[in-house]
């Protein structure tokens, strides 16, 4: 299957995802966000969780904070 065929087949889904404010690269950080929620839920401070996850996933702390904020946002109302 070619890239074009996959895009054509999933065009409606991809369009809804894009309109909801979801970026394709967001999928790369799903495990990071799960780990963050687990750490904070276990009683760790947010700043500690961010520092640990930045090191674990080899990204900056600023990127972790940005991802957390992005993942906690509601989807755009027009996309649902």
XYZ file of N, CA, C and O in Angstrom:
320
model
N 0.846 -1.174 0.000
C 0.000 0.000 0.000
C 0.895 1.241 0.000
O 1.878 1.305 0.706
N 0.501 2.223 -0.762
C 1.298 3.441 -0.856
C 0.824 4.476 0.167
O -0.264 4.357 0.742
N 1.634 5.491 0.368
C 1.278 6.581 1.272
C -0.009 7.249 0.788
O -0.912 7.532 1.574
N -0.104 7.464 -0.502
C -1.295 8.082 -1.062
C -2.543 7.259 -0.758
O -3.589 7.803 -0.366
N -2.462 5.956 -0.917
C -3.611 5.088 -0.667
C -4.052 5.147 0.798
O -5.248 5.190 1.096
N -3.091 5.168 1.689
C -3.421 5.256 3.117
C -4.071 6.596 3.429
O -5.076 6.670 4.148
N -3.508 7.678 2.893
C -4.080 9.003 3.117
C -5.493 9.103 2.548
O -6.406 9.633 3.194
N -5.678 8.586 1.343
C -6.992 8.641 0.702
C -8.009 7.838 1.506
O -9.134 8.300 1.736
N -7.637 6.666 1.954
C -8.533 5.797 2.714
C -8.923 6.424 4.049
O -10.052 6.283 4.513
N -7.994 7.149 4.682
C -8.208 7.724 6.007
C -8.448 9.232 5.982
O -8.346 9.893 7.011
N -8.762 9.761 4.840
C -8.897 11.210 4.673
C -9.876 11.823 5.673
O -9.574 12.827 6.319
N -11.053 11.251 5.837
C -12.052 11.813 6.745
C -11.561 11.793 8.190
O -11.689 12.781 8.914
N -10.985 10.679 8.618
C -10.448 10.574 9.981
C -9.338 11.586 10.209
O -9.316 12.293 11.221
N -8.412 11.685 9.274
C -7.304 12.625 9.408
C -7.804 14.065 9.449
O -7.285 14.889 10.211
N -8.824 14.367 8.661
C -9.386 15.716 8.663
C -10.029 16.034 10.012
O -9.843 17.128 10.558
N -10.762 15.087 10.584
C -11.370 15.298 11.907
C -10.308 15.473 12.982
O -10.448 16.304 13.873
N -9.266 14.684 12.907
C -8.173 14.792 13.880
C -7.522 16.169 13.791
O -7.286 16.823 14.799
N -7.250 16.613 12.582
C -6.622 17.924 12.386
C -7.518 19.042 12.887
O -7.079 19.960 13.585
N -8.817 18.973 12.585
C -9.761 20.007 13.028
C -9.918 20.014 14.544
O -10.267 21.038 15.124
N -9.673 18.873 15.184
C -9.768 18.791 16.643
C -8.543 19.393 17.322
O -8.497 19.500 18.541
N -7.537 19.776 16.545
C -6.337 20.383 17.115
C -5.266 19.372 17.470
O -4.357 19.669 18.241
N -5.367 18.177 16.913
C -4.399 17.115 17.195
C -3.369 17.087 16.078
O -3.711 17.093 14.897
N -2.113 17.057 16.479
C -1.013 16.989 15.514
C -0.553 15.536 15.384
O -0.608 14.778 16.358
N -0.092 15.161 14.232
C 0.363 13.797 13.985
C 1.464 13.384 14.954
O 1.466 12.267 15.479
N 2.367 14.307 15.278
C 3.480 13.986 16.178
C 3.039 13.830 17.628
O 3.801 13.335 18.458
N 1.798 14.211 17.951
C 1.288 14.010 19.316
C 1.310 12.532 19.698
O 1.506 12.192 20.865
N 1.128 11.662 18.739
C 1.113 10.220 19.017
C 2.452 9.741 19.564
O 2.496 8.756 20.306
N 3.521 10.442 19.264
C 4.852 10.059 19.749
C 4.986 10.227 21.261
O 5.888 9.663 21.872
N 4.095 11.020 21.861
C 4.238 11.362 23.274
C 3.113 10.815 24.159
O 2.955 11.248 25.287
N 2.355 9.869 23.648
C 1.265 9.280 24.436
C 1.814 8.628 25.701
O 1.287 8.832 26.798
N 2.884 7.857 25.581
C 3.464 7.183 26.748
C 4.002 8.182 27.765
O 3.877 7.967 28.972
N 4.560 9.278 27.291
C 5.055 10.318 28.195
C 3.900 10.864 29.030
O 4.022 11.007 30.244
N 2.767 11.144 28.406
C 1.636 11.705 29.129
C 1.040 10.681 30.106
O 0.639 11.047 31.214
N 1.011 9.424 29.711
C 0.547 8.372 30.622
C 1.462 8.301 31.837
O 0.997 8.236 32.985
N 2.771 8.323 31.600
C 3.738 8.301 32.705
C 3.574 9.520 33.612
O 3.665 9.417 34.835
N 3.342 10.686 33.016
C 3.142 11.899 33.803
C 1.931 11.748 34.724
O 2.016 12.034 35.921
N 0.815 11.302 34.172
C -0.390 11.125 34.982
C -0.172 10.108 36.095
O -0.644 10.297 37.221
N 0.560 9.029 35.796
C 0.853 8.018 36.817
C 1.714 8.599 37.936
O 1.461 8.356 39.125
N 2.739 9.372 37.563
C 3.641 9.942 38.560
C 2.926 10.960 39.446
O 3.079 10.934 40.673
N 2.156 11.832 38.843
C 1.432 12.839 39.619
C 0.357 12.158 40.471
O 0.147 12.525 41.628
N -0.291 11.164 39.918
C -1.290 10.418 40.668
C -0.706 9.678 41.858
O -1.384 9.453 42.865
N 0.574 9.305 41.752
C 1.261 8.617 42.849
C 1.779 9.593 43.898
O 2.384 9.175 44.889
N 1.565 10.898 43.678
C 1.954 11.881 44.679
C 3.218 12.652 44.373
O 3.646 13.477 45.178
N 3.846 12.401 43.229
C 5.039 13.173 42.866
C 4.643 14.590 42.481
O 3.566 14.831 41.936
N 5.529 15.520 42.755
C 5.292 16.909 42.366
C 5.440 17.029 40.848
O 6.200 16.285 40.222
N 4.700 17.965 40.280
C 4.704 18.162 38.831
C 6.112 18.468 38.334
O 6.571 17.896 37.333
N 6.830 19.344 39.016
C 8.176 19.722 38.562
C 9.123 18.525 38.573
O 9.972 18.387 37.684
N 8.985 17.641 39.556
C 9.813 16.431 39.601
C 9.445 15.507 38.446
O 10.330 14.987 37.748
N 8.143 15.305 38.227
C 7.700 14.434 37.138
C 8.193 14.961 35.795
O 8.666 14.193 34.953
N 8.119 16.264 35.608
C 8.572 16.866 34.348
C 10.065 16.636 34.155
O 10.515 16.268 33.068
N 10.858 16.835 35.197
C 12.309 16.647 35.093
C 12.650 15.195 34.760
O 13.504 14.921 33.902
N 11.999 14.259 35.431
C 12.259 12.834 35.184
C 11.867 12.462 33.754
O 12.617 11.781 33.045
N 10.701 12.910 33.314
C 10.218 12.557 31.979
C 11.036 13.213 30.878
O 11.251 12.610 29.826
N 11.500 14.429 31.116
C 12.361 15.085 30.133
C 13.627 14.266 29.914
O 14.063 14.068 28.774
N 14.175 13.762 30.993
C 15.375 12.928 30.893
C 15.046 11.581 30.253
O 15.770 11.115 29.377
N 13.961 10.970 30.677
C 13.585 9.642 30.179
C 13.273 9.658 28.683
O 13.631 8.738 27.953
N 12.603 10.695 28.212
C 12.187 10.761 26.810
C 13.102 11.646 25.959
O 12.808 11.887 24.786
N 14.179 12.124 26.574
C 15.190 12.905 25.863
C 14.602 14.140 25.158
O 14.843 14.377 23.975
N 13.789 14.884 25.907
C 13.235 16.148 25.428
C 13.469 17.192 26.519
O 13.811 16.851 27.651
N 13.260 18.440 26.186
C 13.463 19.498 27.178
C 12.277 19.539 28.150
O 11.177 19.074 27.846
N 12.525 20.114 29.310
C 11.448 20.279 30.279
C 10.356 21.174 29.700
O 9.175 20.948 29.929
N 10.757 22.187 28.954
C 9.783 23.073 28.315
C 8.877 22.279 27.379
O 7.669 22.513 27.311
N 9.426 21.317 26.651
C 8.634 20.477 25.750
C 7.637 19.632 26.545
O 6.482 19.482 26.140
N 8.057 19.096 27.687
C 7.166 18.293 28.522
C 6.009 19.153 29.025
O 4.844 18.758 28.936
N 6.315 20.346 29.539
C 5.245 21.243 29.991
C 4.289 21.573 28.839
O 3.066 21.603 29.009
N 4.847 21.833 27.665
C 4.032 22.152 26.496
C 3.119 20.983 26.115
O 1.938 21.177 25.809
N 3.664 19.772 26.137
C 2.865 18.587 25.816
C 1.752 18.370 26.829
O 0.615 18.045 26.461
N 2.068 18.547 28.106
C 1.065 18.371 29.154
C -0.083 19.349 28.938
O -1.259 18.976 28.966
N 0.256 20.596 28.706
C -0.759 21.624 28.477
C -1.593 21.279 27.237
O -2.824 21.380 27.245
N -0.930 20.853 26.177
C -1.608 20.511 24.917
C -2.545 19.319 25.112
O -3.693 19.345 24.672
N -2.088 18.282 25.783
C -2.894 17.074 25.972
C -4.056 17.298 26.933
O -5.049 16.577 26.876
N -3.965 18.278 27.807
C -5.043 18.550 28.746
C -6.121 19.475 28.161
O -7.183 19.614 28.754
N -5.857 20.053 26.994
C -6.834 20.926 26.349
C -8.000 20.114 25.821
O -7.847 18.963 25.406
N -9.175 20.748 25.810
C -10.329 20.146 25.156
C -10.139 20.233 23.641
O -9.451 21.131 23.149
N -10.765 19.316 22.936
C -10.739 19.367 21.479
C -11.514 20.599 21.010
O -12.379 21.096 21.725
N -11.202 21.049 19.814
C -11.943 22.169 19.244
C -13.399 21.758 19.046
O -13.684 20.678 18.544
N -14.319 22.612 19.443
C -15.741 22.274 19.430
C -16.257 21.949 18.029
O -17.131 21.102 17.866
N -15.729 22.574 17.003
C -16.210 22.340 15.647
C -15.844 20.990 15.083
O -16.413 20.554 14.076
N -14.939 20.295 15.715
C -14.472 19.021 15.170
C -15.259 17.835 15.683
O -15.184 16.752 15.139
N -16.003 18.027 16.743
C -16.702 16.891 17.359
C -18.128 16.826 16.904
O -18.756 17.702 16.531
